[in-house]
Amino acid sequence: MALKLYNTLSGKTENFQPLGDPVKIYTCGLTVQSEPHVGHIRAALVRDILMRWFGQAGYNVLALENFTDVDDKIIEKQKEQKRDWRMIAQDNIDTYLWACDRLNIKRANFYPRASQHMEEIIDLVRRLIDKGFAYEKKGDVYFSVRMLPDYGKLSKKSIDDLMVGARIAPTEAKDDPLDFTLWKAAKPGEPYWFSPWGNGRPGWHIECSAMSMRYLGETFDIHTGGEDLIFPHHENERAQSFAATGKPFARYWMHNGWVTLTGEKMSKSTGHYTPIKEVLQKYSANVIRMFMLKTHYRKQLSYDDERLDEARAALSTIKTYLDNATNKFGEICETSKPAMLGEFTDAMDEDLNTSRALGVVYELIKKGNEEDTPEIAASVKYYVSLLGFVVEKPLFSEPHKDVMAIVTSVRERLAKEGMTDLVGEMAGNFLDMLERSDASGLRPALINLLLMIRNRFRREKKYELADFIRKKLLKINIIVDDQSIDVSTYRSNTK
RNA sequence: GGCGGCAUAGCCAAGUAGCAAGGCGGCGGUCUGCAAAACCGCUAUUCGCCGGUGCAAAUCCGGCUGCCGCCUCCA
């Protein structure tokens, strides 16, 4: 595979070679003390696209995404909200997974939680103490940063630079202010686990090392997460893992740019964020995906309703093209030889350049509108699904009761106007339809029946009756567009 | 103070040495009972500013300005 990925560790775009099959990916997921926001979704989407692209190339993927469900912040929340930390964690995990499913984000294979891997965590801390990289002080265990010569390599920081600007709270117990906590003694009333150093809980970074080793082994292929995790989280993960095993930890480090809101980074600690729940109330999964994929994953992305509206418009170009193609050619088939495959593949292989890949899709649509072939439509559908958009047949699977009600009211209206012939014809068509359609096909069939009658009125210049039907359909969010004197199409008015 | 990233049309956004992808918006057209929609065409002689290297620079080098971030919890 010719995939190239930007590796934070080297600061370069490198050819990707997996260690073996499956490709092993670890994603730093949420610390679940508060609700997931748009930024978290962006990180999840990077993994989603990566998994889809590997899948397309014929690779198996083993993906892990962790939940850090016990840390200082969630304990604070427990005190504030007077709710058990486990409940808080579960709520936020539920919301997150619900949102991911709604957004058609591929699930990881496992979602391990820190609180459920104490044995591995304690074991890893013990190894670090045994090897002399960590020390215990009054029930706390710290990692000794200076023991590791290349500490800072990932975040391109040097220990001495860090020292100069150190805003790190000087802790009496630490040998060096930069040392970080592996295990933290519990205060009264805090959740704790038994350990050789007394009752306590893990520090922030250790769970990722412990859990990735447990499920992916000591060395794995790709570590993903938000750019804000590079330091200190990933630097520390890398340090402690390497210290414990003597082997390289993650081979490729991928970091996505953050999402900003009014020019500033979204961050749950400052409350400056948009919950994904809220976004999903306003925009569809496809729109949100388009909004994110329009920009390369490593770039900063500004969250703004205007951008989402723009994404919706951009998406509708694709949707309309596919709808029109379906009207012309019938169901769009699968394709094994998509057009412009080279261009699309080059874009995706170049560090998942979805922005460029979408450009290819639009070029293809233009071509499709000129040449009008089912092959191009099939290619567009192929690429769009590959990028994780949901390409559903519009309106087809919705219940048909509302349309049925319109059919009835139209019949009543016709009867009132004394058009009994037409009422009879409608009834005949209707029975015919019931016989031939299954439940999912009935709705479009009924709509088409209404449009057929309406076009008859249009030909006869009975515009008042034609508009009557159009208005009725609009009430159930179906917009009718007249293409010519006897062809009308409809589309959904929903976002 | 240290370290890092970004700056491309009205807006968003690819491109990182060889004639500036794409999207949104706008304008013009085709079509049309109306209304839309759709489609077609046009929409940056120039890439924050100043210098330098090259036959050739948005792209490389140096300097400057502006914005964002990390060094404390963060996707």
XYZ file of C-alpha atoms (C1' of nucleotides) in Angstrom:
570
model
C 0.000 0.000 0.000
C 1.246 3.424 -0.879
C -0.249 5.194 2.109
C 1.811 7.969 3.575
C 1.127 9.318 7.024
C 2.453 12.333 8.796
C 4.254 11.081 11.862
C 4.491 13.534 14.727
C 7.494 11.657 16.047
C 9.635 12.310 12.992
C 7.859 15.478 11.932
C 7.672 14.048 8.428
C 5.228 12.356 6.125
C 6.381 8.744 5.969
C 5.490 5.667 3.968
C 3.312 3.483 6.088
C 4.348 -0.117 6.538
C 2.309 -2.125 9.033
C 4.096 -4.403 11.433
C 1.781 -7.227 10.437
C -1.808 -8.152 9.988
C -3.996 -6.757 11.463
C -2.915 -3.144 11.536
C -3.034 -2.132 15.172
C -4.421 1.258 16.074
C -4.827 2.908 19.442
C -6.933 6.024 19.784
C -6.796 8.208 22.841
C -10.415 8.622 23.638
C -12.128 10.727 26.208
C -11.642 11.442 29.810
C -15.301 11.004 30.515
C -15.920 13.557 33.193
C -18.093 15.668 30.918
C -20.125 15.414 27.765
C -18.450 14.813 24.413
C -18.106 17.765 22.052
C -17.333 18.440 18.421
C -13.596 18.147 19.004
C -13.890 14.598 20.296
C -15.888 13.666 17.241
C -13.200 14.989 14.963
C -10.679 12.692 16.601
C -13.051 9.755 16.269
C -13.616 10.589 12.634
C -9.893 10.456 11.904
C -9.836 6.899 13.167
C -12.973 6.162 11.178
C -11.453 7.386 7.913
C -8.212 5.579 8.637
C -10.088 2.326 9.268
C -12.165 2.746 6.133
C -9.100 3.436 4.027
C -7.289 0.396 5.413
C -10.409 -1.680 4.831
C -10.547 -0.585 1.206
C -6.886 -1.550 0.787
C -7.659 -5.022 2.055
C -6.171 -4.754 5.515
C -7.642 -6.046 8.715
C -7.626 -3.544 11.506
C -7.564 -4.004 15.241
C -8.587 -0.707 16.783
C -8.761 0.264 20.408
C -10.165 3.403 21.899
C -9.894 3.993 25.592
C -12.055 5.734 28.128
C -10.222 7.295 31.017
C -13.004 6.954 33.526
C -11.194 7.686 36.739
C -9.105 10.799 37.282
C -9.016 13.942 39.403
C -11.623 15.725 37.321
C -14.289 13.077 37.537
C -13.791 12.899 41.288
C -14.366 16.636 41.440
C -17.533 16.172 39.400
C -18.673 13.484 41.785
C -18.402 15.929 44.664
C -20.113 18.731 42.746
C -22.960 16.687 41.386
C -23.228 14.308 44.329
C -23.421 11.448 41.839
C -21.266 8.371 41.757
C -18.334 8.812 39.345
C -19.267 5.566 37.623
C -22.667 6.968 36.701
C -21.136 10.149 35.330
C -18.682 8.122 33.271
C -21.365 5.821 31.935
C -23.606 8.701 30.881
C -20.849 10.361 28.932
C -19.716 7.116 27.355
C -23.288 6.396 26.313
C -23.654 9.818 24.744
C -20.367 9.487 22.943
C -21.093 6.075 21.459
C -24.606 7.122 20.549
C -23.210 10.126 18.688
C -20.573 8.014 16.930
C -23.230 5.578 15.765
C -25.450 8.388 14.571
C -22.494 9.785 12.675
C -21.697 6.469 11.028
C -18.293 6.450 12.700
C -16.892 2.958 12.643
C -16.599 1.512 16.085
C -13.274 0.458 17.489
C -12.981 -3.227 18.321
C -12.662 -2.502 22.040
C -13.300 0.442 24.308
C -11.278 -0.460 27.384
C -11.716 1.587 30.537
C -9.032 2.522 32.984
C -11.094 1.432 35.979
C -11.382 -2.079 34.597
C -7.661 -2.597 34.035
C -6.193 -2.006 37.477
C -4.260 -5.236 37.456
C -2.417 -4.298 34.259
C -1.853 -0.761 35.468
C -0.462 -1.813 38.835
C 1.689 -4.377 37.151
C 3.154 -1.792 34.813
C 3.858 0.622 37.640
C 5.607 -2.163 39.501
C 7.764 -2.921 36.475
C 8.776 0.708 36.258
C 9.750 0.785 39.914
C 11.697 -2.435 39.541
C 13.619 -1.041 36.609
C 14.419 2.112 38.522
C 12.370 4.491 36.385
C 9.826 5.187 39.091
C 9.851 5.834 42.801
C 7.301 5.783 45.583
C 6.721 8.608 48.053
C 4.004 8.414 50.693
C 1.700 6.268 48.651
C 2.270 8.194 45.394
C 4.399 6.782 42.619
C 6.222 9.069 40.192
C 7.987 8.516 36.910
C 11.459 9.915 36.821
C 11.625 11.889 33.626
C 15.362 12.418 33.660
C 15.997 8.691 33.517
C 14.992 8.696 29.876
C 17.453 10.446 27.558
C 15.049 11.053 24.686
C 12.192 12.352 26.809
C 10.638 15.211 24.836
C 11.303 13.734 21.410
C 7.643 13.451 20.476
C 6.635 16.927 21.566
C 9.969 18.427 20.511
C 10.567 19.841 23.921
C 13.678 19.645 25.966
C 13.587 19.058 29.675
C 15.652 22.144 30.292
C 13.266 24.366 28.303
C 10.398 22.977 30.284
C 12.213 23.747 33.478
C 12.654 27.397 32.605
C 9.010 28.142 32.110
C 7.815 25.611 34.613
C 4.367 26.457 35.776
C 4.169 23.033 37.261
C 3.040 23.175 40.835
C 6.034 22.291 42.966
C 5.111 19.154 44.806
C 7.008 18.383 47.910
C 7.100 14.715 47.090
C 8.547 14.835 43.579
C 12.291 14.513 43.111
C 11.976 16.688 40.045
C 9.043 18.987 39.284
C 8.692 17.444 35.817
C 8.209 13.930 37.125
C 4.676 12.764 36.546
C 2.332 10.672 38.621
C 1.867 6.996 37.905
C -0.125 6.172 40.993
C -1.870 8.548 43.314
C -2.797 7.856 46.929
C -6.506 8.226 47.665
C -7.778 10.869 50.021
C -10.683 9.972 52.280
C -13.909 9.615 50.348
C -12.210 9.139 46.991
C -12.494 5.992 44.914
C -9.515 3.702 45.338
C -8.004 0.367 44.453
C -5.631 -1.736 46.531
C -2.023 -1.581 45.498
C 1.415 -2.381 46.860
C 1.726 1.343 47.659
C -1.543 1.617 49.497
C -5.017 2.532 48.358
C -5.082 4.802 45.383
C -5.806 5.289 41.741
C -3.778 5.533 38.544
C -2.298 8.760 37.248
C -3.553 10.067 33.937
C -1.120 8.555 31.451
C -0.438 5.075 32.694
C -3.785 3.524 31.682
C -3.105 4.069 27.998
C 0.221 2.280 28.161
C -1.222 -0.577 30.202
C -4.273 -1.100 28.044
C -2.550 -0.775 24.698
C 0.039 -3.334 25.791
C -2.662 -5.681 26.968
C -4.592 -5.674 23.693
C -2.118 -4.568 21.037
C 1.203 -5.746 22.398
C 4.254 -3.757 23.389
C 4.721 -2.255 19.948
C 1.827 -1.340 17.691
C 1.320 0.557 14.470
C -0.559 3.784 14.901
C -1.447 5.970 17.826
C -4.044 8.639 17.138
C -5.538 11.504 19.103
C -5.928 15.239 19.305
C -2.949 17.510 18.935
C -3.464 18.771 22.453
C -2.476 15.381 23.795
C 1.052 15.458 22.431
C 2.314 17.003 25.579
C 2.278 15.824 28.231
C -0.019 12.851 27.698
C 1.553 11.127 24.717
C 5.070 12.118 25.635
C 4.542 10.431 28.979
C 2.859 7.385 27.519
C 5.790 6.927 25.229
C 8.305 7.436 28.007
C 6.793 4.980 30.447
C 6.105 2.345 27.806
C 9.590 2.441 26.418
C 11.054 2.461 29.903
C 9.081 -0.629 30.843
C 9.628 -2.718 27.731
C 12.752 -1.360 26.122
C 10.862 -1.566 22.856
C 9.407 1.132 20.637
C 5.834 1.939 21.599
C 3.681 3.346 18.801
C 5.394 3.448 15.420
C 3.329 6.233 13.863
C 1.784 9.056 15.836
C -1.104 10.811 14.170
C -2.538 13.969 15.671
C -5.559 15.843 14.447
C -5.870 19.598 14.674
C -8.315 20.978 17.176
C -11.711 22.453 16.589
C -12.103 26.096 17.463
C -15.176 28.039 18.464
C -15.132 31.801 17.921
C -11.440 31.550 17.207
C -10.514 29.697 20.352
C -9.862 26.050 20.911
C -12.768 24.015 22.206
C -11.964 22.724 25.597
C -14.148 21.126 28.157
C -12.195 22.419 31.108
C -13.047 26.013 30.183
C -16.589 25.196 29.145
C -15.822 26.660 25.743
C -17.289 23.992 23.529
C -20.308 22.819 21.566
C -21.678 19.469 22.691
C -22.076 17.025 19.868
C -25.617 16.318 21.053
C -26.515 19.894 20.252
C -24.976 19.752 16.792
C -26.822 16.562 15.980
C -30.102 18.292 16.715
C -29.395 20.808 14.003
C -27.442 18.924 11.380
C -27.467 15.473 9.858
C -24.641 13.003 10.138
C -23.673 13.570 6.523
C -23.506 17.326 6.946
C -21.288 17.052 9.996
C -19.041 14.600 8.180
C -18.801 16.885 5.175
C -17.983 19.808 7.439
C -15.075 17.879 8.885
C -13.775 16.150 5.778
C -13.667 19.382 3.787
C -10.629 20.334 5.822
C -7.536 18.188 6.143
C -7.469 16.494 9.525
C -4.269 18.129 10.716
C -5.566 21.645 10.201
C -7.387 23.691 12.717
C -11.120 23.643 12.063
C -13.449 26.422 13.032
C -16.881 25.390 14.226
C -19.489 27.825 13.051
C -23.094 27.420 11.863
C -22.189 29.174 8.638
C -19.584 26.503 7.909
C -22.118 23.787 8.625
C -24.653 25.411 6.320
C -22.005 25.595 3.646
C -21.239 21.926 4.161
C -24.920 21.163 3.782
C -24.995 22.986 0.467
C -21.852 21.193 -0.682
C -23.384 17.877 0.279
C -26.615 18.585 -1.516
C -24.739 18.900 -4.808
C -23.663 15.289 -4.396
C -27.044 14.157 -3.170
C -28.849 15.824 -6.060
C -26.484 14.341 -8.575
C -27.061 10.855 -7.185
C -30.830 11.379 -6.950
C -30.946 12.561 -10.532
C -28.836 9.631 -11.654
C -31.151 7.254 -9.824
C -34.111 8.805 -11.573
C -32.406 8.333 -14.925
C -30.706 4.975 -14.590
C -32.591 3.318 -11.777
C -30.765 1.880 -8.825
C -27.072 2.775 -9.010
C -24.998 -0.394 -9.192
C -21.832 -1.338 -7.415
C -18.693 -0.684 -9.349
C -15.427 -2.532 -9.326
C -13.717 -0.019 -11.593
C -14.484 3.464 -10.365
C -13.515 6.356 -12.607
C -10.636 8.614 -11.547
C -9.475 5.981 -9.097
C -5.874 7.068 -9.436
C -6.631 10.649 -8.456
C -8.811 9.628 -5.554
C -6.330 7.088 -4.254
C -3.417 9.490 -4.546
C -5.314 12.018 -2.481
C -6.222 9.561 0.260
C -2.780 7.989 0.278
C -1.278 11.400 0.847
C -1.901 11.494 4.586
C -5.654 11.031 4.166
C -6.211 14.163 2.145
C -10.004 14.064 2.210
C -10.213 17.616 1.001
C -8.495 16.702 -2.240
C -10.434 13.456 -2.444
C -13.685 15.411 -2.310
C -12.364 17.612 -5.073
C -12.068 14.473 -7.202
C -15.673 13.595 -6.418
C -16.868 17.013 -7.583
C -14.845 16.819 -10.758
C -16.443 13.490 -11.381
C -19.912 14.906 -10.833
C -19.240 17.605 -13.376
C -18.107 14.972 -15.813
C -21.152 12.877 -14.970
C -23.469 15.754 -15.739
C -21.813 16.188 -19.094
C -21.527 12.560 -20.139
C -24.521 11.198 -18.329
C -23.411 7.624 -17.723
C -24.352 5.167 -14.968
C -20.673 4.283 -14.557
C -19.807 7.731 -13.303
C -22.776 7.751 -10.945
C -21.599 4.404 -9.615
C -18.128 5.833 -9.078
C -19.435 8.837 -7.205
C -21.531 6.616 -4.988
C -18.535 4.376 -4.370
C -16.293 7.225 -3.236
C -18.913 8.886 -1.149
C -19.685 5.684 0.726
C -15.996 5.027 1.098
C -15.699 8.331 2.890
C -18.404 7.170 5.250
C -21.357 9.154 4.000
C -24.679 7.435 4.292
C -26.039 7.078 0.791
C -29.590 6.142 1.438
C -32.453 6.231 -0.968
C -34.241 9.389 0.001
C -37.608 8.965 1.631
C -37.921 5.388 0.495
C -38.020 3.611 3.751
C -40.225 6.047 5.607
C -43.749 5.043 6.508
C -46.305 5.943 3.910
C -49.274 6.893 6.089
C -48.839 10.621 5.595
C -48.763 10.221 1.817
C -51.765 7.953 2.000
C -53.662 10.700 3.791
C -52.910 13.042 0.919
C -54.082 10.505 -1.623
C -57.329 10.329 0.293
C -57.797 14.080 0.494
C -57.055 14.442 -3.205
C -59.693 11.844 -3.974
C -62.191 13.720 -1.837
C -61.365 16.921 -3.591
C -61.783 15.317 -7.006
C -65.093 13.813 -5.999
C -66.240 17.247 -4.879
C -65.220 18.679 -8.242
C -67.230 15.926 -9.921
C -64.212 14.251 -11.503
C -65.448 10.754 -10.870
C -63.556 9.239 -13.786
C -60.290 10.321 -12.277
C -61.267 9.023 -8.850
C -61.932 5.650 -10.394
C -58.646 5.697 -12.227
C -56.810 6.557 -9.032
C -58.444 3.685 -7.213
C -57.435 1.317 -9.983
C -53.850 2.519 -9.930
C -53.802 2.290 -6.223
C -54.925 -1.335 -6.099
C -52.459 -2.187 -8.772
C -49.746 -0.609 -6.705
C -50.639 -2.442 -3.534
C -50.223 -5.709 -5.380
C -46.855 -4.882 -6.833
C -45.122 -2.898 -4.097
C -43.673 -4.070 -0.884
C -43.950 -1.751 2.101
C -40.780 0.130 1.316
C -41.732 0.803 -2.269
C -45.218 2.003 -1.518
C -44.340 5.479 -0.433
C -42.520 6.511 -3.613
C -45.171 4.784 -5.655
C -47.887 6.821 -3.995
C -45.955 10.033 -4.411
C -45.459 9.274 -8.068
C -49.149 8.587 -8.430
C -49.897 12.028 -7.009
C -47.357 13.628 -9.306
C -48.872 11.842 -12.285
C -52.289 13.244 -11.523
C -50.846 16.629 -10.845
C -49.082 16.719 -14.180
C -52.326 15.890 -15.876
C -53.777 18.998 -14.256
C -50.801 20.992 -15.374
C -51.249 19.865 -18.960
C -54.912 20.804 -18.706
C -53.854 24.106 -17.146
C -55.815 23.351 -13.991
C -53.164 25.026 -11.931
C -55.273 25.460 -8.855
C -55.622 21.690 -8.486
C -51.960 21.183 -9.312
C -50.964 23.608 -6.592
C -53.353 21.923 -4.183
C -51.356 18.704 -4.461
C -48.038 20.500 -4.300
C -49.023 22.305 -1.119
C -50.240 19.111 0.499
C -46.923 17.431 -0.209
C -44.961 20.372 1.079
C -46.768 19.997 4.391
C -45.125 16.599 4.820
C -41.779 18.062 3.760
C -41.788 16.914 0.183
C -40.796 19.564 -2.306
C -42.043 19.090 -5.841
C -39.951 20.436 -8.684
C -41.358 20.643 -12.180
C -38.716 19.678 -14.664
C -40.869 19.916 -17.751
C -44.513 19.774 -18.668
C -44.789 16.103 -17.826
C -41.859 15.360 -15.588
C -41.797 16.357 -11.954
C -39.419 15.245 -9.283
C -39.577 15.471 -5.560
C -37.075 15.818 -2.786
C -37.053 15.896 0.927
C -37.175 19.237 2.659
C -35.292 17.866 5.654
C -31.774 18.719 6.581
C 10.446 33.291 28.683
C 10.861 28.348 25.802
C 8.650 25.365 21.896
C 5.217 24.431 17.832
C 1.502 25.446 14.012
C -1.009 28.572 10.585
C -1.501 32.944 6.840
C -3.974 31.100 -0.839
C -10.456 34.855 -4.167
C -16.232 37.754 -0.747
C -16.079 33.117 2.551
C -14.181 27.918 3.161
C -10.147 25.055 1.189
C -6.334 21.797 -1.760
C -1.635 22.543 -3.768
C 4.803 22.775 -0.829
C 9.540 24.321 -7.018
C 7.409 24.109 -13.581
C 0.953 27.386 -16.571
C -3.358 28.540 -8.844
C -7.950 21.554 -7.420
C -12.612 21.798 -5.381
C -16.828 23.756 -2.483
C -20.048 27.833 -0.841
C -21.665 32.551 -2.365
C -22.260 36.051 -6.482
C -23.181 37.211 -11.668
C -24.900 35.689 -16.655
C -27.567 31.890 -19.468
C -30.825 27.369 -20.628
C -35.480 25.563 -18.842
C -40.335 27.181 -16.892
C -48.134 28.228 -15.636
C -46.048 29.920 -11.102
C -42.229 28.624 -7.848
C -38.116 26.229 -7.573
C -34.600 22.838 -8.836
C -31.116 21.194 -12.088
C -27.519 22.010 -15.673
C -23.960 25.223 -18.526
C -20.606 29.555 -18.441
C -17.980 33.401 -15.730
C -15.908 34.680 -10.947
C -7.241 34.941 -7.764
C -1.856 37.249 -13.804
C -1.581 35.847 -8.048
C -0.723 33.013 -2.848
C 0.386 38.149 4.783
C 4.896 41.772 4.137
C 10.289 42.524 2.865
C 14.681 40.500 1.036
C 17.596 36.140 -0.951
C 18.706 31.391 -3.824
C 17.109 29.049 -8.661
C 16.169 29.076 -15.780
C 11.738 28.804 -12.762
C 9.094 30.068 -5.947
C 2.415 30.146 -3.192
C 6.075 26.158 -2.702
C 13.220 26.577 -0.637
C 16.309 30.111 2.735
C 16.558 34.614 6.030
C 13.918 38.563 8.409
C 9.227 40.936 9.790
C 3.930 41.198 10.927
C -0.636 38.951 12.415
C -3.508 34.844 14.397
C -3.817 30.136 17.113
C -1.837 26.692 20.427
C 1.464 23.769 23.889
C 4.692 24.280 28.332
C -1.550 23.048 33.979
C -6.755 19.511 32.709
C -7.929 18.812 27.331
C -9.782 15.105 21.170
